[in-house]
Coordinates of C-alpha atoms and ligand atoms in Angstrom, one line a residue:
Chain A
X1 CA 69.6 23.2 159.1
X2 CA 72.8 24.1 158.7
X3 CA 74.0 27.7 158.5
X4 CA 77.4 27.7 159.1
X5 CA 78.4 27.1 155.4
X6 CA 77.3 30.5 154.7
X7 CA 80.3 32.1 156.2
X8 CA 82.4 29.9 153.4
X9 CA 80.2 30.7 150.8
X10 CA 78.1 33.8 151.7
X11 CA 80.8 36.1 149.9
X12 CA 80.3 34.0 146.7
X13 CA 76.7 34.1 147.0
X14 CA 76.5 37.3 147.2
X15 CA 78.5 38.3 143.9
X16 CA 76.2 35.8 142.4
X17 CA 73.5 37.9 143.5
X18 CA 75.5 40.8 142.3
X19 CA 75.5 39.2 138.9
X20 CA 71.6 38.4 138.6
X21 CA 70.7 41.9 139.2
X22 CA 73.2 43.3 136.6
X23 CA 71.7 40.3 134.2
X24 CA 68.3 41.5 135.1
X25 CA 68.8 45.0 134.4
X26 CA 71.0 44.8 131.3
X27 CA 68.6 42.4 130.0
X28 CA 65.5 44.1 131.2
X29 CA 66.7 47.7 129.8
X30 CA 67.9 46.2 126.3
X31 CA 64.6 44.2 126.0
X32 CA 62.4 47.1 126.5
X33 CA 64.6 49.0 123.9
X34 CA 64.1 46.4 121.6
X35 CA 60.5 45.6 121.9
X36 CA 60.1 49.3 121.6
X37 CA 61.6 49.7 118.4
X38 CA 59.8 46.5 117.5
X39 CA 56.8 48.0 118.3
X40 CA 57.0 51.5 116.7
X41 CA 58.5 49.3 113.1
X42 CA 55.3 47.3 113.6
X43 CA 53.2 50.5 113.7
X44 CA 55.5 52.3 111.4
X45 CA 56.9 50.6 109.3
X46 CA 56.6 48.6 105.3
X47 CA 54.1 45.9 105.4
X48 CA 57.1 43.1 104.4
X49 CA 59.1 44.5 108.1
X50 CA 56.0 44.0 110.1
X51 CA 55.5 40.4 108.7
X52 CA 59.0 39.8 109.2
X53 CA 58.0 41.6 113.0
X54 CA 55.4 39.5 114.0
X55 CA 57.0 36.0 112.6
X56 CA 60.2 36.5 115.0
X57 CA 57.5 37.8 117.1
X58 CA 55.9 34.2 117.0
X59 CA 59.3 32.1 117.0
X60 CA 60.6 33.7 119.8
X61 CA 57.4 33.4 121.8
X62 CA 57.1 30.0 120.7
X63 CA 60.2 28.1 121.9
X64 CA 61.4 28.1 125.4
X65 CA 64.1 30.7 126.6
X66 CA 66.2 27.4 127.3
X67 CA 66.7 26.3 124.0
X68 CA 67.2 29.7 122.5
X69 CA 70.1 30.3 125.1
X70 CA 71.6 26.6 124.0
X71 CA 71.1 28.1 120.5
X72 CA 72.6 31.0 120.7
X73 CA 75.7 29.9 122.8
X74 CA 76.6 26.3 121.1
X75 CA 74.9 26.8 118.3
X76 CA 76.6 30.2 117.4
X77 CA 80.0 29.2 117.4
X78 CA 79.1 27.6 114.2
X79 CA 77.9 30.6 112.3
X80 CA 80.7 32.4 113.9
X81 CA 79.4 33.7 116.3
X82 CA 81.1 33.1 119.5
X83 CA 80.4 34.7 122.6
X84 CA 81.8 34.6 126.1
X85 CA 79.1 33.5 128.9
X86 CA 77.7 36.9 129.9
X87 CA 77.3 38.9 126.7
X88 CA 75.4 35.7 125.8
X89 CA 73.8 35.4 128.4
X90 CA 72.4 39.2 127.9
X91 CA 72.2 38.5 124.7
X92 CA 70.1 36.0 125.0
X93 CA 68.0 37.8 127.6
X94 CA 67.1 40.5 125.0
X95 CA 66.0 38.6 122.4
X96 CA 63.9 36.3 124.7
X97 CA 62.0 39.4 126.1
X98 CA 61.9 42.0 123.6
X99 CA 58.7 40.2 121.7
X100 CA 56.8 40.6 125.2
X101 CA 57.7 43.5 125.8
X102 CA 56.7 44.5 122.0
X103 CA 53.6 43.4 122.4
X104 CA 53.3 45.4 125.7
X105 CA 54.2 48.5 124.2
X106 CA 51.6 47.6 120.7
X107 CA 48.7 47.3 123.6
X108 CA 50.0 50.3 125.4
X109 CA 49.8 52.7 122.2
X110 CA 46.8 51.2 121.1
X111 CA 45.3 52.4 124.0
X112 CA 45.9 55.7 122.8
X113 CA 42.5 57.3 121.9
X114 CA 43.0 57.9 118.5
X115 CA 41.5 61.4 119.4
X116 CA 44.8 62.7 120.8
X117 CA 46.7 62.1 117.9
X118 CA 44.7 62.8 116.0
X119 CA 44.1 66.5 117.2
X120 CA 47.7 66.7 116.8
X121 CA 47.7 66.0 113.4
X122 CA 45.0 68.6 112.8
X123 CA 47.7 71.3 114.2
X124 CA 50.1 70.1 111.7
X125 CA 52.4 68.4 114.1
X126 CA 54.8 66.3 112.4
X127 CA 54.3 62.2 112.7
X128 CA 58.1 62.1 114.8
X129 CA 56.5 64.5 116.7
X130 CA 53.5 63.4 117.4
X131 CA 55.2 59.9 118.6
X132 CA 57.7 61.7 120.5
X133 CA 55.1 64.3 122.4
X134 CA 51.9 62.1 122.5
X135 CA 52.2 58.9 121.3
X136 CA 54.9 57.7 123.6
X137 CA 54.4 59.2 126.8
X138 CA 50.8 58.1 126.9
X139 CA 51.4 55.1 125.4
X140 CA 54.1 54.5 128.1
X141 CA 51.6 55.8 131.1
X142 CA 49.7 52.2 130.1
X143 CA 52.0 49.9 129.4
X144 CA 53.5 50.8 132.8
X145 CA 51.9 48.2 134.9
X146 CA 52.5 45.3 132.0
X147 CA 56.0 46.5 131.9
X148 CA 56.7 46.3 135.4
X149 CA 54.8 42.6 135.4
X150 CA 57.1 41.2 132.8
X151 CA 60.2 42.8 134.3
X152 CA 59.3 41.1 137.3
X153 CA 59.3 37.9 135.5
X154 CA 62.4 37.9 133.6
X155 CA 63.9 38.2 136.9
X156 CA 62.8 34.5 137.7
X157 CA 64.4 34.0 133.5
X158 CA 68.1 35.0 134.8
X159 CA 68.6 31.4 136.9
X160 CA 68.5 29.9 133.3
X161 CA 71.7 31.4 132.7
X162 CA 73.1 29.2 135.1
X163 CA 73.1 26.4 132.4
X164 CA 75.9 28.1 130.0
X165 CA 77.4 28.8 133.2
X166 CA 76.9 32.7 133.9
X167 CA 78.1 33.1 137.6
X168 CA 74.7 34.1 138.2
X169 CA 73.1 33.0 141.6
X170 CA 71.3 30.0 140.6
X171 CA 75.3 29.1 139.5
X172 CA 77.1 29.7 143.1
X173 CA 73.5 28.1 144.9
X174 CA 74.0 25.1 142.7
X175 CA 77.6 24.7 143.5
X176 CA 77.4 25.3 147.2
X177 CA 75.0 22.9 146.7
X178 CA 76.8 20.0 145.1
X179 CA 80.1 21.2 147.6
X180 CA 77.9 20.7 150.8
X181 CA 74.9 18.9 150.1
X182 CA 73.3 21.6 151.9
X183 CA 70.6 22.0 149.3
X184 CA 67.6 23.2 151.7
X185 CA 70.2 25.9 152.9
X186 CA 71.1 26.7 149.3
X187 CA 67.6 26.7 147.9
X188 CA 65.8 28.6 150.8
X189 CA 68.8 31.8 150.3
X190 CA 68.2 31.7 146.6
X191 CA 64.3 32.1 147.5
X192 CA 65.0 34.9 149.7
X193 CA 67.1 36.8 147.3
X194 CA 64.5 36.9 144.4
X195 CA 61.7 37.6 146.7
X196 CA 63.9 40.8 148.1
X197 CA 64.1 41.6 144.7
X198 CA 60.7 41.1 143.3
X199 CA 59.2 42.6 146.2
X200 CA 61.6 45.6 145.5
X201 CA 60.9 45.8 141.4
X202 CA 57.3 45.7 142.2
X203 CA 57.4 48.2 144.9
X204 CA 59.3 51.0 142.7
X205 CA 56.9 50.0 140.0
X206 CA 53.7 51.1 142.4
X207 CA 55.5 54.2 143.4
X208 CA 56.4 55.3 139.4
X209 CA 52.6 54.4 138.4
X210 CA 51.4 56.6 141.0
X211 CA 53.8 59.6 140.2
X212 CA 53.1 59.6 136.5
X213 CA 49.4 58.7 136.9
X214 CA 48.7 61.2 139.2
X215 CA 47.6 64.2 136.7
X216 CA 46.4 61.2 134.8
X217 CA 43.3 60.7 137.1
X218 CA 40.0 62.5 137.2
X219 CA 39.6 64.2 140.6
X220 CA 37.1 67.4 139.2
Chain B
X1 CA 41.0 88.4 111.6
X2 CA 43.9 89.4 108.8
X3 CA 42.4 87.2 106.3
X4 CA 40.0 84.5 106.3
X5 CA 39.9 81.4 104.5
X6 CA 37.4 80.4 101.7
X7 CA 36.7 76.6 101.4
X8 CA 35.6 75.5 98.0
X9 CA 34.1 71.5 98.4
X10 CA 33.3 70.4 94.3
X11 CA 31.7 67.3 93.5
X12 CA 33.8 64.7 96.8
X13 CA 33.1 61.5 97.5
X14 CA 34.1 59.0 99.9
X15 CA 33.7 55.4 100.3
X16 CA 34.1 53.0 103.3
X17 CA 34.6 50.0 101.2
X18 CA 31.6 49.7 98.9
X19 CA 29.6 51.9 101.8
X20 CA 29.1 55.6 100.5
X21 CA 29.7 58.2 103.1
X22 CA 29.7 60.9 100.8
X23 CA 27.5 61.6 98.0
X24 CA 28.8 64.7 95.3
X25 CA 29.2 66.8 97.8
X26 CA 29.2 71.0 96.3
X27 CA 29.0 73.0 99.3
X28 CA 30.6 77.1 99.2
X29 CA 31.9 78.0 102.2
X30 CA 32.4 81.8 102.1
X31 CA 35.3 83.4 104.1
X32 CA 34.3 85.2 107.6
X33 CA 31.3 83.5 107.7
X34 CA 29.7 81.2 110.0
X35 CA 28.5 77.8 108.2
X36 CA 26.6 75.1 110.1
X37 CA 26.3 71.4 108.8
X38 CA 23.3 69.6 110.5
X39 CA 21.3 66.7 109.4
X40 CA 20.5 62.9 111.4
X41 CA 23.4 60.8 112.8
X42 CA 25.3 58.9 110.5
X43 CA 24.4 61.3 107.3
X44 CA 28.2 62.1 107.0
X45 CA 28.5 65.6 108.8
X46 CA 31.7 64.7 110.9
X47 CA 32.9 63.0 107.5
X48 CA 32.8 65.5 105.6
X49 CA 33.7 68.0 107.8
X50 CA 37.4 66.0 108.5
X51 CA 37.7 65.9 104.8
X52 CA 38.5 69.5 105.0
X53 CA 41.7 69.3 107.0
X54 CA 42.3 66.0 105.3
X55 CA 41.7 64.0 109.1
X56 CA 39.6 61.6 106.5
X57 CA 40.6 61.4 103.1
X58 CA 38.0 62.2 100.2
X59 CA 38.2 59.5 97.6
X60 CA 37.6 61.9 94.5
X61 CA 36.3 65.6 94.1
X62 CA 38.4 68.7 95.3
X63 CA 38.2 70.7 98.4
X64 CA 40.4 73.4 98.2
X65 CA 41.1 76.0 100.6
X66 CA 41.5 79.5 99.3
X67 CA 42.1 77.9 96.2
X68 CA 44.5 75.4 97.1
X69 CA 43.7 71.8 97.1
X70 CA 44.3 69.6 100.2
X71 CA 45.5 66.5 100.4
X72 CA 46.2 66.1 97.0
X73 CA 49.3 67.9 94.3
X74 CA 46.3 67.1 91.7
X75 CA 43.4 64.9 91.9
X76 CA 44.0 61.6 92.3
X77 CA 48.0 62.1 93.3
X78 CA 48.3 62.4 97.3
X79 CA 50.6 65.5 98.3
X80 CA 53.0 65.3 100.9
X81 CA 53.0 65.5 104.6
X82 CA 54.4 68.3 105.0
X83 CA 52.8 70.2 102.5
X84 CA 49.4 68.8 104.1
X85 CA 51.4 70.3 107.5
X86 CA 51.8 73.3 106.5
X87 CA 48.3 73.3 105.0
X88 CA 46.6 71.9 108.3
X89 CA 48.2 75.2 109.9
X90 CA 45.8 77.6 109.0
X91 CA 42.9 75.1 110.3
X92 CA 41.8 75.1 113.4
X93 CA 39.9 71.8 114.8
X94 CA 37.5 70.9 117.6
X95 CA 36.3 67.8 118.9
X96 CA 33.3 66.6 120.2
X97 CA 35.6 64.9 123.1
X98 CA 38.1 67.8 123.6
X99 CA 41.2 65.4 123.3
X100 CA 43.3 67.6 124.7
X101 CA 46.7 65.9 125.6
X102 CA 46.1 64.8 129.3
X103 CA 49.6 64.4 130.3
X104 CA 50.1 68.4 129.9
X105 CA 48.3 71.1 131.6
X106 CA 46.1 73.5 130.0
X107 CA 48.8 75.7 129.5
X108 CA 51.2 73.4 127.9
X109 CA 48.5 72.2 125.5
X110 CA 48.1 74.9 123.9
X111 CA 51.8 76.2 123.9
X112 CA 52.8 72.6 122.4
X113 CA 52.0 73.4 118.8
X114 CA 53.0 76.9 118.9
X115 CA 56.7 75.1 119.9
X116 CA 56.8 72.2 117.4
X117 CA 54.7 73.8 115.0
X118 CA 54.9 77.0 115.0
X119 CA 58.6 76.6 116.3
X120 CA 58.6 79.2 119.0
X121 CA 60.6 79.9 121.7
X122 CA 58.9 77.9 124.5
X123 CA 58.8 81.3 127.4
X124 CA 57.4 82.9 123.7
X125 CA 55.1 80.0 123.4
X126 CA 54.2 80.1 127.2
X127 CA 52.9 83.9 126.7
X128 CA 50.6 83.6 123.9
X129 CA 48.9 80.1 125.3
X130 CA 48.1 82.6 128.3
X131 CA 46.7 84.9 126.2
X132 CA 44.5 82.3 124.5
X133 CA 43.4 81.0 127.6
X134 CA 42.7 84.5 129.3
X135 CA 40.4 85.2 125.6
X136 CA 38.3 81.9 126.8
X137 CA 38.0 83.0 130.5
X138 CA 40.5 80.9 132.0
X139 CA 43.1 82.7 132.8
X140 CA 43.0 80.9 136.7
X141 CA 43.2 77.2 134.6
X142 CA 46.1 77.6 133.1
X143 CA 48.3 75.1 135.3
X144 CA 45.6 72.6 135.5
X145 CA 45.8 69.5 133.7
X146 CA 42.7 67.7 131.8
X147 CA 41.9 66.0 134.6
X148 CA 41.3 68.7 136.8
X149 CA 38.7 71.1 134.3
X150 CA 35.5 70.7 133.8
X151 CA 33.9 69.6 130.9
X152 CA 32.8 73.0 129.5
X153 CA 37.2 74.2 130.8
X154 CA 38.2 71.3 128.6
X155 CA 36.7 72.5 125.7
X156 CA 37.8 76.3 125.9
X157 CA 41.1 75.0 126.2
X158 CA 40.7 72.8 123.2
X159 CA 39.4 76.0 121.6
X160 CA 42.4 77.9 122.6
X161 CA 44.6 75.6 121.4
X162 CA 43.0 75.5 118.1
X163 CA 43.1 79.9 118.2
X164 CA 46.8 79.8 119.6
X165 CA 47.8 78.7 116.0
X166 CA 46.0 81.8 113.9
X167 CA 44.5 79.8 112.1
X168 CA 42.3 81.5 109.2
X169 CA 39.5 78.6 109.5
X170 CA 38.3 76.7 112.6
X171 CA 36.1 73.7 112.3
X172 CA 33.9 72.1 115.1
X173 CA 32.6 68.5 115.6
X174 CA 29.5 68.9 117.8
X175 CA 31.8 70.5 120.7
X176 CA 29.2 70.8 123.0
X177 CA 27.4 67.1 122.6
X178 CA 29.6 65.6 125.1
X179 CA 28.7 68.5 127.5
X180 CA 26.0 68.3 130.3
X181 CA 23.7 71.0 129.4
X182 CA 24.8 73.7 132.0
X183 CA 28.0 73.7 130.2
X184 CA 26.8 74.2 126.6
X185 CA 26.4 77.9 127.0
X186 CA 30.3 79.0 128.0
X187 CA 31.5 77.4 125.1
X188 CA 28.9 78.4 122.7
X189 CA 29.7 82.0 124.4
X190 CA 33.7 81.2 122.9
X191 CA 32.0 80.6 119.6
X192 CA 29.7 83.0 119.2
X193 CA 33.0 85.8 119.8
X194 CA 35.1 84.1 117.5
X195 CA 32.2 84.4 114.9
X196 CA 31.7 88.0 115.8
X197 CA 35.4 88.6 115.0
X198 CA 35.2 87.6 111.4
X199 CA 36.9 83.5 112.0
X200 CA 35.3 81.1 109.0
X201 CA 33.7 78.8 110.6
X202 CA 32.1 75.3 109.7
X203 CA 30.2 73.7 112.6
X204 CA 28.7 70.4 113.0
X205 CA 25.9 70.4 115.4
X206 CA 23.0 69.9 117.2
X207 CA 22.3 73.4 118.8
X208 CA 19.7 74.5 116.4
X209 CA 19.8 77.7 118.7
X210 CA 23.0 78.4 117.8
X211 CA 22.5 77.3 114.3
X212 CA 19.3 79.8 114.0
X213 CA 21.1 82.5 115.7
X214 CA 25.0 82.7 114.5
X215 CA 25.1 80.8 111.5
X216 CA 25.2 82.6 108.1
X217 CA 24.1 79.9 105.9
X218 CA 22.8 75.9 107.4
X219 CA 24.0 72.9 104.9
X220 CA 21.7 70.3 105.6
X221 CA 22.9 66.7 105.2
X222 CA 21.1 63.3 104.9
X223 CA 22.8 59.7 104.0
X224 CA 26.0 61.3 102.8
X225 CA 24.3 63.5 100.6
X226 CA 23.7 67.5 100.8
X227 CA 20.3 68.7 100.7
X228 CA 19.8 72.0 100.7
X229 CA 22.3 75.1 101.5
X230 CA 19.9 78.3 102.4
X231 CA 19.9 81.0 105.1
X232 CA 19.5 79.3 108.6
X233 CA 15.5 81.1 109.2
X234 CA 15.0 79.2 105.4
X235 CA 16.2 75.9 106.5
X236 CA 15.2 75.8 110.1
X237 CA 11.9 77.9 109.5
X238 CA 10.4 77.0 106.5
X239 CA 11.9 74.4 105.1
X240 CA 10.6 73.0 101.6
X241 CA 12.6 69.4 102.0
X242 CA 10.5 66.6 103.1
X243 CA 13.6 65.4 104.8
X244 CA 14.3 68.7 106.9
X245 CA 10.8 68.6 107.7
X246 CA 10.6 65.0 109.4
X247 CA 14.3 65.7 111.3
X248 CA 13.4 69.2 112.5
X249 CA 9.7 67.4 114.0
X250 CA 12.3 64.5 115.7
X251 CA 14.2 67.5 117.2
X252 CA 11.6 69.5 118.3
X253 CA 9.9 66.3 120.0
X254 CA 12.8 65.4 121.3
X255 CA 13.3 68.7 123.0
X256 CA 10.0 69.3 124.3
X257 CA 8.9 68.7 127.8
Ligands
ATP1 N1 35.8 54.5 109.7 C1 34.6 54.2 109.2 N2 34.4 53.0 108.6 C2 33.3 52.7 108.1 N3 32.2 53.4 108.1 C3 32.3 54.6 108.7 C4 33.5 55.1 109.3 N4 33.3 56.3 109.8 C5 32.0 56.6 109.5 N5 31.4 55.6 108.9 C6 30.0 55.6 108.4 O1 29.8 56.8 107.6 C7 28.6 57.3 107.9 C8 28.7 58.8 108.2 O2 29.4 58.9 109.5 P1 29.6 60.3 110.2 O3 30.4 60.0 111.4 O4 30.1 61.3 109.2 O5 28.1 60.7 110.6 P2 27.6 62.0 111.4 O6 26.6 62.7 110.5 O7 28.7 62.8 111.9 O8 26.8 61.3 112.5 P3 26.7 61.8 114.1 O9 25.7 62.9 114.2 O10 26.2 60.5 114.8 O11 28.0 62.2 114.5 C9 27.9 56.5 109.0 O12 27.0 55.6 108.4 C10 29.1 55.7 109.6 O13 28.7 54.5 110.0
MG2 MG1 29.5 63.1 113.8

């Protein structure tokens, strides 16, 4: 072992780390939007939209993230759409989740008893409001632990960005890498990072389940 | 009670695919008055009894409350949400499993449709879910959510939540089958007030007690069709019906120990 390179390239690594959070986040929070309005159009929406729905649904789940990113940032050049590293990197990270986390959020509301909504129908409570004031907020309280899960997992997504050269972490360890040939080193620090983080995601994740769950739970 | 509702059910059917839940149903459901629908399971009480705030939709026939039909402009042309809405209102419902909203407390269920319904001020709102709470008996519940009532709480609540609105006609789905015995008799206590203050009620269930005691008229149902309508002591007493006959003897063998 060699440590000393790290106080070349520590900085570095650490914007990289830097980078992979904000990936992580941006991608995480716009997936989850957009599953979520996947979900609600699937539930919601015209017969011919959820068709439409569930075959991007299947595509998306279908092919791996790599070859969507490849897609999306050679590939759209050619329909004119050309993006810088990052925004298609995000990009790409939203599109690759949001099917999961659509199918999260179907499972979640489904586990809805029907009961609830329907005894605010029976008040006359508008649908919007009844999605707003019931559907969601219960239908959230389950998804939770899925949610947290695949959030978890797209963490472990970001390193992909690496390959249309996002100065994510997986970029700066690969470099130091190929600079020092110190790829235990490099390896081991990329390791620790993303189990810091994991280990962080899934510890906030316990502590919101067991705030919003905690009327939840029968204790008569 | 300012006014009642009358419910007028003529001639409704309803089909799950080619299975017949409802059979021609006429039934007169007279304002103030306390009806109860019994009969075996799967005869189509809870059916029919949705079809009158339009939960379940009838397939043809009218029911029309004080005159005015629901779920439909005219009969076979669906009327819109929010004239069903506004229509739904003056109905009051209660479930067999509460379903009260278990992410609010018993206060805020009750309150909720007097906000997005009603559109009251919420510390507005906030009052008069106390008051319906205090006219169940639990005025010392009111911050406790779902979770933390009892079976028998739950159901007042849900109660409350249905009277909160003012609605001129209150419906019940067995609201006391899910309840261990020792509960029935608060809620049934509820229901037995609301009678006494003039509410139209139509109540699905299985307390023939209650039935014999508080209804005004028994409707009593078999494989989606109606088979008799009569005073409860004519029904539960002396029944003429082959049918009532043989389901009354289940009860009663059931019930005896
Ligand atoms: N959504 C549905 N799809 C298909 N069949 C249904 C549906 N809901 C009810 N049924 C059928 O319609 C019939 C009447 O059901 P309903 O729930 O009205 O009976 P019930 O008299 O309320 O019985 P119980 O006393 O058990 O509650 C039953 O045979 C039932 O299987
Ligand atoms: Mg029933």
């Amino acid at each position: 072992m060699e440590w000393s390179v790290f106080q070349q390239y520590g900085p570095m690594l650490l914007r990289g780390f830097g980078v992979t959070i904000f990936c992580w986040l941006m991608g995480t929070v716009l997936a989850m939007g957009l599953g979520l309005i996947i979900a609600l159009m699937q539930r919601y929406g015209p017969r011919p939209l959820r068709w439409l729905l569930q075959v991007y649904i299947e595509v998306i789940r279908g092919t791996p993230f790599l070859v969507q990113l490849f897609v999306l940032y050679y590939g759209g050049p050619l329909v004119g759409l050309r993006l810088d590293a990052l925004p298609a990197g995000l990009l790409g990270l939203t599109i690759y989740g949001s099917p999961y986390f659509a199918e999260i959020f179907r499972s979640g509301f489904n586990a809805v008893p029907v009961g609830q909504l329907e005894a605010a129908r029976a008040i006359g409570m508008s649908e919007t409001n009844i999605i707003r004031r019931i559907l969601l907020p219960l239908g959230l309280v389950s998804a939770l632990p899925a949610l947290v899960n695949f959030s978890i997992i797209l963490t472990k997504e970001t390193v992909i960005l690496s390959i249309i050269t996002v100065p994510e972490l997986m970029y700066q360890v690969s470099r130091m890498s190929t600079e020092t040939f110190r790829y235990l080193e490099a390896n081991l620090v990329l390791a620790l990072f993303f189990w810091g983080l994991v280990e962080t995601i899934s510890r906030v994740g316990r502590r919101l389940e067991a705030r919003i769950t905690r009327h939840l739970i029968e204790r008569v | 009670m300012d006014q009642a509702s009358a419910v007028d059910i003529r001639k409704v059917n309803k089909f799950y695919g080619p299975f017949q839940a409802l059979k021609n149903i006429d039934l007169t459901i007279p304002p103030g008055k306390v009806t109860c629908l019994i009969g075996p399971s799967g005869s189509g009480k809870s059916t029919l009894l949705r079809c009158i705030n339009f939960l379940e939709e009838y397939d043809s026939g009218e029911i029309r409350i004080d005159g005015q039909l629901i779920g439909y402009d005219a009969p076979g042309k669906k009327s819109s949400g929010r004239k069903l809405r506004e229509m739904r209102r003056g109905i009051g419902m209660v479930f067999q499993q509460f379903n009260l909203w278990p992410h609010m407390t018993a206060q805020e269920n009750v309150a909720e449709g007097l906000i997005r319904v009603r559109g009251l001020p919420k510390a507005d709102a906030s009052a008069r879910a106390a008051d319906a709470l205090r006219k169940v008996g639990l005025g010392d519940k009111m911050a406790n959510h779902p979770a933390r009532l009892s079976g028998g709480q739950q159901q007042r609540v849900a109660i409350a939540r249905a009277i909160a609105m003012e609605p001129r006609l209150m419906l019940f789905d067995e609201p006391t089958s899910a309840l261990d015995p020792e509960l029935v008799g608060e809620v049934l206590t509820v229901m037995k007030t609301l009678a006494g203050e003039g509410m139209t009620m139509v109540v699905v269930t299985h307390e023939m007690g209650f039935a014999a005691h508080v209804a005004d008229q028994v409707a009593f149902m078999e494989a989606g069709e109606l088979v008799a309508v009569d005073a409860p002591d004519r029904i539960l007493h002396q029944p003429q019906d082959l049918r009532i006959q043989s389901f009354l003897r289940t009860y009663h063998e059931r019930n005896a120990f």
